[in-house]
């Protein structure tokens, strides 16, 4: 067993095992919120690199490679396939689904002496199917209520050069760098050029002859064009009182658009103050109380930037290090990046520095 894993498992208090950590899912959100509140470590066999990197920001996370794990409490989700290699004072199973409504059955194991369900529905279903008691503990949630909501920007245009495809790219890149949540919906018939804009925050939709109902979902209507003879979409948006983001073209003054009144008229999207685009919504919601403090210790300090030694599994170009890595090369990086690269099967974690 690698030195890195040996050092960590010997200090484990509460470990959570989930065979496959997916790119999205309720269990993944649950682990993420738990990791922000409590002192836990996570083990897995397969995982999405981005999800693993996000978890590594909050707590120690390990790809299980064999050997024994020593801990106080061990929590198993769905498949407890490594349970015989876990030496714990208490084995706890967590029920995440309504087994009455699913075709698969719960994986029971004689070592698990306590079951926890994430809702009363699943607790009742689990007990009916298995005859075992299941304690209700609602899922926690950690969200800043003051967070900006996702900015919805709509474009309705062809993606040809004169229609400002490069301005869409510039705006998206700047919003991504700012770290704000946004979504640009592009209604276009130019399918051949979609691949030229590679951004997960840009969504393509089929064009509609009646675009007006779709303009009303926008916080901002962006007209990226470098030239317009009239600009129907801008006129329609303004008529519907949708704020406009316009490149500075002669036609807008003719049509009566005014900067700061109908929206913003900008000379260069690279210098425009993006903070002007956000509005802060308000809504009240109180989720069920999460009582995981009954089972877990409070969060302690965890440093995702601590260095770890890794060994390359193949040749690759490391963007962050700005160098070409060769097979079997050993080097040092932060643990959060090591988790991400291991998820891509590019490196193997050796030990903490």
CSV table of C-alpha atoms in Angstrom, one decimal:
chain,number,residue,atom,x,y,z
A,1,UNK,CA,0.0,0.0,0.0
A,2,UNK,CA,1.3,3.5,-0.9
A,3,UNK,CA,2.8,5.6,1.9
A,4,UNK,CA,0.3,8.3,1.2
A,5,UNK,CA,-2.7,6.1,1.9
A,6,UNK,CA,-1.1,4.4,4.9
A,7,UNK,CA,-0.6,7.8,6.7
A,8,UNK,CA,-4.1,9.0,6.0
A,9,UNK,CA,-6.1,5.8,6.9
A,10,UNK,CA,-4.3,5.5,10.3
A,11,UNK,CA,-5.7,9.0,11.2
A,12,UNK,CA,-9.3,8.5,9.9
A,13,UNK,CA,-12.2,9.2,12.3
A,14,UNK,CA,-15.2,9.0,10.0
A,15,UNK,CA,-14.9,7.6,6.5
A,16,UNK,CA,-17.6,7.6,3.8
A,17,UNK,CA,-17.4,5.0,1.0
A,18,UNK,CA,-19.1,5.5,-2.3
A,19,UNK,CA,-18.0,3.1,-5.1
A,20,UNK,CA,-18.7,5.5,-8.0
A,21,UNK,CA,-18.7,9.3,-7.5
A,22,UNK,CA,-20.6,10.6,-10.5
A,23,UNK,CA,-20.4,13.9,-12.3
A,24,UNK,CA,-23.8,15.0,-10.8
A,25,UNK,CA,-26.2,13.5,-8.3
A,26,UNK,CA,-27.8,13.8,-4.9
A,27,UNK,CA,-25.3,11.6,-3.1
A,28,UNK,CA,-22.5,13.8,-4.6
A,29,UNK,CA,-24.2,16.9,-3.3
A,30,UNK,CA,-24.7,15.2,0.1
A,31,UNK,CA,-21.0,14.4,0.4
A,32,UNK,CA,-20.0,17.9,-0.6
A,33,UNK,CA,-22.2,19.5,2.0
A,34,UNK,CA,-21.1,17.0,4.7
A,35,UNK,CA,-17.5,17.7,3.9
A,36,UNK,CA,-18.0,21.4,4.6
A,37,UNK,CA,-19.6,20.8,8.0
A,38,UNK,CA,-17.9,17.7,9.5
A,39,UNK,CA,-14.6,16.1,9.9
A,40,UNK,CA,-14.8,13.2,7.4
A,41,UNK,CA,-12.7,11.4,4.8
A,42,UNK,CA,-14.1,9.9,1.6
A,43,UNK,CA,-13.1,6.7,-0.2
A,44,UNK,CA,-14.1,5.7,-3.7
A,45,UNK,CA,-13.1,3.3,-6.6
A,46,UNK,CA,-14.3,5.4,-9.6
A,47,UNK,CA,-15.0,9.0,-9.9
A,48,UNK,CA,-15.6,12.0,-12.0
A,49,UNK,CA,-12.5,14.2,-12.0
A,50,UNK,CA,-14.3,17.5,-11.5
A,51,UNK,CA,-16.5,16.2,-8.7
A,52,UNK,CA,-13.4,14.6,-7.0
A,53,UNK,CA,-11.5,17.9,-7.2
A,54,UNK,CA,-14.5,19.8,-5.7
A,55,UNK,CA,-14.6,17.3,-2.8
A,56,UNK,CA,-10.8,17.5,-2.4
A,57,UNK,CA,-11.2,21.2,-1.7
A,58,UNK,CA,-13.1,20.3,1.5
A,59,UNK,CA,-11.7,17.1,2.9
A,60,UNK,CA,-9.3,14.2,2.4
A,61,UNK,CA,-10.5,12.0,-0.4
A,62,UNK,CA,-8.8,8.7,-1.5
A,63,UNK,CA,-9.1,6.3,-4.4
A,64,UNK,CA,-9.3,2.9,-2.7
A,65,UNK,CA,-6.4,0.7,-4.0
A,66,UNK,CA,-6.6,-2.1,-1.5
A,67,UNK,CA,-5.4,-2.7,2.0
A,68,UNK,CA,-7.2,-2.1,5.4
A,69,UNK,CA,-8.8,1.1,6.5
A,70,UNK,CA,-8.9,1.9,10.2
A,71,UNK,CA,-11.5,4.4,11.5
A,72,UNK,CA,-14.0,5.1,14.2
A,73,UNK,CA,-17.2,5.2,12.1
A,74,UNK,CA,-17.6,3.8,8.5
A,75,UNK,CA,-20.5,5.0,6.4
A,76,UNK,CA,-21.5,2.9,3.3
A,77,UNK,CA,-23.7,4.1,0.5
A,78,UNK,CA,-25.4,1.6,-1.8
A,79,UNK,CA,-22.6,-1.0,-2.3
A,80,UNK,CA,-20.4,-1.9,0.7
A,81,UNK,CA,-18.0,-4.0,-1.4
A,82,UNK,CA,-14.9,-3.0,0.7
A,83,UNK,CA,-16.5,-3.5,4.1
A,84,UNK,CA,-14.4,-6.5,5.0
A,85,UNK,CA,-11.3,-4.4,4.6
A,86,UNK,CA,-12.6,-1.7,6.9
A,87,UNK,CA,-11.9,-2.0,10.6
A,88,UNK,CA,-14.3,0.3,12.4
A,89,UNK,CA,-16.0,0.7,15.8
A,90,UNK,CA,-19.3,1.2,14.0
A,91,UNK,CA,-20.6,0.4,10.6
A,92,UNK,CA,-23.5,2.5,9.3
A,93,UNK,CA,-25.5,2.2,6.1
A,94,UNK,CA,-27.1,5.2,4.5
A,95,UNK,CA,-30.3,4.8,2.5
A,96,UNK,CA,-30.6,7.3,-0.4
A,97,UNK,CA,-33.5,5.9,-2.4
A,98,UNK,CA,-37.0,4.5,-2.1
A,99,UNK,CA,-36.4,0.8,-2.7
A,100,UNK,CA,-40.1,0.2,-3.2
A,101,UNK,CA,-40.0,2.4,-6.3
A,102,UNK,CA,-36.7,0.9,-7.7
A,103,UNK,CA,-36.0,-2.4,-9.4
A,104,UNK,CA,-32.8,-3.1,-7.4
A,105,UNK,CA,-32.6,-4.2,-3.8
A,106,UNK,CA,-30.6,-2.8,-0.9
A,107,UNK,CA,-27.2,-4.3,-0.3
A,108,UNK,CA,-27.3,-5.6,3.3
A,109,UNK,CA,-24.3,-6.8,5.3
A,110,UNK,CA,-24.1,-8.3,8.8
A,111,UNK,CA,-21.4,-5.8,9.9
A,112,UNK,CA,-23.8,-2.9,9.3
A,113,UNK,CA,-25.7,-2.5,12.6
A,114,UNK,CA,-27.2,1.0,12.1
A,115,UNK,CA,-29.1,2.4,9.1
A,116,UNK,CA,-29.8,6.0,8.4
A,117,UNK,CA,-32.3,7.3,5.8
A,118,UNK,CA,-32.3,10.7,4.2
A,119,UNK,CA,-36.1,11.1,4.4
A,120,UNK,CA,-39.0,9.5,6.2
A,121,UNK,CA,-40.2,8.0,2.9
A,122,UNK,CA,-37.0,6.0,2.4
A,123,UNK,CA,-36.9,5.0,6.1
A,124,UNK,CA,-40.4,3.5,5.9
A,125,UNK,CA,-39.7,1.9,2.6
A,126,UNK,CA,-36.5,0.3,3.8
A,127,UNK,CA,-38.1,-1.0,7.0
A,128,UNK,CA,-41.0,-2.5,5.0
A,129,UNK,CA,-38.6,-4.3,2.7
A,130,UNK,CA,-35.9,-5.4,5.1
A,131,UNK,CA,-37.6,-5.4,8.5
A,132,UNK,CA,-34.7,-3.3,9.8
A,133,UNK,CA,-35.0,0.0,11.7
A,134,UNK,CA,-33.8,3.1,9.9
A,135,UNK,CA,-33.2,6.4,11.6
A,136,UNK,CA,-34.2,9.6,9.9
A,137,UNK,CA,-31.5,12.2,9.4
A,138,UNK,CA,-32.3,14.8,6.7
A,139,UNK,CA,-29.6,15.8,4.3
A,140,UNK,CA,-27.7,19.0,5.1
A,141,UNK,CA,-27.4,22.0,2.8
A,142,UNK,CA,-24.7,24.7,2.7
A,143,UNK,CA,-25.6,27.6,0.4
A,144,UNK,CA,-25.0,31.3,0.9
A,145,UNK,CA,-28.5,32.9,0.6
A,146,UNK,CA,-26.8,36.1,-0.6
A,147,UNK,CA,-25.3,34.4,-3.6
A,148,UNK,CA,-26.0,36.0,-7.0
A,149,UNK,CA,-28.5,34.0,-9.1
A,150,UNK,CA,-27.5,32.7,-12.5
A,151,UNK,CA,-27.5,35.4,-15.1
A,152,UNK,CA,-29.5,34.4,-18.2
A,153,UNK,CA,-28.3,36.0,-21.4
A,154,UNK,CA,-30.1,35.3,-24.6
A,155,UNK,CA,-28.7,35.7,-28.1
A,156,UNK,CA,-30.8,35.2,-31.2
A,157,UNK,CA,-28.5,35.3,-34.2
A,158,UNK,CA,-26.5,33.5,-36.8
A,159,UNK,CA,-22.9,32.7,-35.7
A,160,UNK,CA,-21.3,34.3,-38.8
A,161,UNK,CA,-18.4,36.7,-38.4
A,162,UNK,CA,-20.5,39.9,-39.0
A,163,UNK,CA,-23.0,38.8,-36.3
A,164,UNK,CA,-20.3,39.0,-33.7
A,165,UNK,CA,-19.5,35.4,-32.9
A,166,UNK,CA,-16.2,36.5,-31.4
A,167,UNK,CA,-18.1,38.9,-29.1
A,168,UNK,CA,-20.0,36.0,-27.6
A,169,UNK,CA,-16.8,34.2,-26.9
A,170,UNK,CA,-15.2,37.3,-25.3
A,171,UNK,CA,-18.3,37.9,-23.1
A,172,UNK,CA,-18.4,34.2,-22.0
A,173,UNK,CA,-14.7,34.1,-21.3
A,174,UNK,CA,-14.9,37.2,-19.1
A,175,UNK,CA,-17.9,36.0,-17.2
A,176,UNK,CA,-16.1,32.7,-16.6
A,177,UNK,CA,-13.0,34.5,-15.3
A,178,UNK,CA,-15.2,36.5,-13.0
A,179,UNK,CA,-16.5,33.3,-11.4
A,180,UNK,CA,-20.1,34.3,-11.6
A,181,UNK,CA,-22.9,31.9,-12.5
A,182,UNK,CA,-24.2,32.6,-15.9
A,183,UNK,CA,-25.9,30.9,-18.9
A,184,UNK,CA,-25.8,32.1,-22.5
A,185,UNK,CA,-28.6,30.7,-24.6
A,186,UNK,CA,-27.9,31.1,-28.3
A,187,UNK,CA,-30.9,30.6,-30.7
A,188,UNK,CA,-29.3,29.9,-34.0
A,189,UNK,CA,-29.7,27.9,-37.2
A,190,UNK,CA,-25.9,27.9,-37.9
A,191,UNK,CA,-25.2,24.4,-36.6
A,192,UNK,CA,-21.9,24.2,-38.5
A,193,UNK,CA,-20.3,26.9,-36.3
A,194,UNK,CA,-21.5,25.6,-32.9
A,195,UNK,CA,-18.3,23.6,-32.4
A,196,UNK,CA,-16.3,26.8,-32.7
A,197,UNK,CA,-17.6,28.0,-29.3
A,198,UNK,CA,-16.6,25.5,-26.7
A,199,UNK,CA,-18.0,26.6,-23.4
A,200,UNK,CA,-20.2,24.6,-20.9
A,201,UNK,CA,-22.1,27.8,-20.1
A,202,UNK,CA,-23.2,28.3,-23.6
A,203,UNK,CA,-26.4,26.4,-24.7
A,204,UNK,CA,-27.6,26.2,-28.2
A,205,UNK,CA,-31.3,26.2,-29.1
A,206,UNK,CA,-33.2,25.8,-32.3
A,207,UNK,CA,-34.4,29.1,-33.8
A,208,UNK,CA,-38.1,30.1,-33.5
A,209,UNK,CA,-40.1,32.2,-35.9
A,210,UNK,CA,-41.8,33.8,-32.9
A,211,UNK,CA,-38.8,34.7,-30.7
A,212,UNK,CA,-40.6,37.0,-28.3
A,213,UNK,CA,-41.6,34.5,-25.6
A,214,UNK,CA,-38.0,33.3,-25.4
A,215,UNK,CA,-36.7,36.9,-25.1
A,216,UNK,CA,-38.8,37.3,-21.9
A,217,UNK,CA,-36.8,34.6,-20.1
A,218,UNK,CA,-33.7,36.7,-20.4
A,219,UNK,CA,-32.1,38.9,-17.8
A,220,UNK,CA,-30.1,40.4,-20.7
A,221,UNK,CA,-30.6,40.3,-24.4
A,222,UNK,CA,-27.2,40.4,-26.0
A,223,UNK,CA,-26.8,41.6,-29.6
A,224,UNK,CA,-23.2,40.9,-30.5
A,225,UNK,CA,-23.4,42.1,-34.1
A,226,UNK,CA,-20.7,44.3,-35.7
A,227,UNK,CA,-23.2,45.7,-38.2
A,228,UNK,CA,-27.0,46.0,-38.3
A,229,UNK,CA,-29.3,47.7,-40.8
A,230,UNK,CA,-32.2,47.7,-38.4
A,231,UNK,CA,-31.8,45.1,-35.7
A,232,UNK,CA,-35.2,43.5,-35.2
A,233,UNK,CA,-34.3,41.4,-32.2
A,234,UNK,CA,-33.1,44.4,-30.3
A,235,UNK,CA,-36.3,46.3,-31.1
A,236,UNK,CA,-38.4,43.3,-30.0
A,237,UNK,CA,-36.4,43.0,-26.8
A,238,UNK,CA,-36.7,46.7,-26.0
A,239,UNK,CA,-40.5,46.6,-26.7
A,240,UNK,CA,-40.7,43.8,-24.1
A,241,UNK,CA,-38.6,45.8,-21.6
A,242,UNK,CA,-35.7,43.3,-21.7
A,243,UNK,CA,-32.4,45.1,-20.9
A,244,UNK,CA,-30.2,45.2,-23.9
A,245,UNK,CA,-26.4,44.7,-24.2
A,246,UNK,CA,-25.5,46.2,-27.5
A,247,UNK,CA,-22.2,46.8,-29.4
A,248,UNK,CA,-21.9,50.5,-30.3
A,249,UNK,CA,-23.5,50.7,-33.8
A,250,UNK,CA,-24.9,53.8,-35.6
A,251,UNK,CA,-28.4,52.2,-36.0
A,252,UNK,CA,-29.1,52.2,-32.2
A,253,UNK,CA,-29.1,55.9,-31.9
A,254,UNK,CA,-31.4,56.1,-34.9
A,255,UNK,CA,-33.8,53.7,-33.3
A,256,UNK,CA,-33.8,55.7,-30.0
A,257,UNK,CA,-31.8,53.4,-27.8
A,258,UNK,CA,-29.9,55.1,-25.0
A,259,UNK,CA,-27.1,53.8,-22.9
A,260,UNK,CA,-28.2,53.4,-19.3
A,261,UNK,CA,-31.9,53.6,-20.2
A,262,UNK,CA,-32.6,50.6,-22.5
A,263,UNK,CA,-29.5,48.8,-21.4
A,264,UNK,CA,-25.9,49.3,-22.2
A,265,UNK,CA,-24.2,50.3,-25.5
A,266,UNK,CA,-20.5,49.4,-25.4
A,267,UNK,CA,-17.5,50.0,-27.6
A,268,UNK,CA,-15.5,47.0,-26.5
A,269,UNK,CA,-16.9,44.0,-24.6
A,270,UNK,CA,-13.4,43.5,-23.0
A,271,UNK,CA,-13.6,46.8,-21.1
A,272,UNK,CA,-17.3,46.8,-20.2
A,273,UNK,CA,-18.0,46.7,-16.4
A,274,UNK,CA,-19.7,43.3,-16.1
A,275,UNK,CA,-21.0,44.1,-12.6
A,276,UNK,CA,-23.7,46.2,-14.2
A,277,UNK,CA,-25.4,43.0,-15.5
A,278,UNK,CA,-26.4,41.5,-12.2
A,279,UNK,CA,-29.6,42.0,-10.2
A,280,UNK,CA,-30.0,40.3,-6.8
A,281,UNK,CA,-33.2,38.3,-6.3
A,282,UNK,CA,-34.7,37.5,-2.9
A,283,UNK,CA,-36.6,34.4,-1.7
A,284,UNK,CA,-37.1,32.7,1.6
A,285,UNK,CA,-36.8,28.9,2.1
A,286,UNK,CA,-36.0,26.8,5.1
A,287,UNK,CA,-35.0,23.2,4.4
A,288,UNK,CA,-35.6,20.4,6.9
A,289,UNK,CA,-33.1,20.5,9.7
A,290,UNK,CA,-30.0,18.4,9.2
A,291,UNK,CA,-28.9,16.6,12.4
A,292,UNK,CA,-25.7,15.0,11.2
A,293,UNK,CA,-24.0,16.5,14.2
A,294,UNK,CA,-25.5,13.5,16.1
A,295,UNK,CA,-23.1,11.2,14.3
A,296,UNK,CA,-20.2,13.3,13.0
A,297,UNK,CA,-17.6,15.5,14.7
A,298,UNK,CA,-17.5,19.2,13.7
A,299,UNK,CA,-15.4,20.3,10.8
A,300,UNK,CA,-11.7,20.7,11.5
A,301,UNK,CA,-9.0,22.4,9.4
A,302,UNK,CA,-8.2,20.8,6.1
A,303,UNK,CA,-5.6,22.1,3.7
A,304,UNK,CA,-6.4,21.1,0.0
A,305,UNK,CA,-3.2,22.9,-1.1
A,306,UNK,CA,-0.9,20.6,0.9
A,307,UNK,CA,1.7,19.1,-1.3
A,308,UNK,CA,1.6,15.5,-2.4
A,309,UNK,CA,4.1,13.5,-4.5
A,310,UNK,CA,2.7,11.8,-7.6
A,311,UNK,CA,4.0,9.6,-10.4
A,312,UNK,CA,2.9,10.0,-14.0
A,313,UNK,CA,1.0,7.0,-15.5
A,314,UNK,CA,1.5,8.3,-19.0
A,315,UNK,CA,3.0,11.2,-21.0
A,316,UNK,CA,0.9,14.3,-21.0
A,317,UNK,CA,1.2,18.1,-21.2
A,318,UNK,CA,0.4,19.6,-17.8
A,319,UNK,CA,-1.3,23.0,-18.4
A,320,UNK,CA,-0.9,24.2,-14.8
A,321,UNK,CA,2.8,23.3,-14.5
A,322,UNK,CA,3.4,24.4,-18.1
A,323,UNK,CA,5.6,21.4,-18.9
A,324,UNK,CA,5.5,18.1,-20.7
A,325,UNK,CA,5.3,15.2,-18.1
A,326,UNK,CA,6.8,11.8,-19.1
A,327,UNK,CA,5.8,8.4,-18.0
A,328,UNK,CA,6.9,7.4,-14.4
A,329,UNK,CA,8.1,11.0,-13.7
A,330,UNK,CA,7.7,11.9,-10.1
A,331,UNK,CA,6.8,15.5,-9.0
A,332,UNK,CA,4.9,17.5,-6.4
A,333,UNK,CA,1.5,19.2,-6.7
A,334,UNK,CA,-1.3,20.2,-4.4
A,335,UNK,CA,-3.5,17.4,-3.1
A,336,UNK,CA,-6.6,18.9,-4.8
A,337,UNK,CA,-4.9,18.9,-8.2
A,338,UNK,CA,-3.5,15.4,-7.6
A,339,UNK,CA,-7.0,14.1,-7.0
A,340,UNK,CA,-8.2,15.7,-10.3
A,341,UNK,CA,-5.3,14.2,-12.3
A,342,UNK,CA,-5.7,10.8,-10.7
A,343,UNK,CA,-9.3,10.9,-11.7
A,344,UNK,CA,-8.1,11.4,-15.3
A,345,UNK,CA,-5.8,8.4,-14.8
A,346,UNK,CA,-2.8,10.7,-15.6
A,347,UNK,CA,-1.0,10.2,-12.2
A,348,UNK,CA,-0.7,8.0,-9.2
A,349,UNK,CA,-0.6,9.5,-5.7
A,350,UNK,CA,2.4,8.3,-3.7
A,351,UNK,CA,2.6,10.2,-0.4
A,352,UNK,CA,2.1,13.5,1.3
A,353,UNK,CA,5.1,15.8,1.5
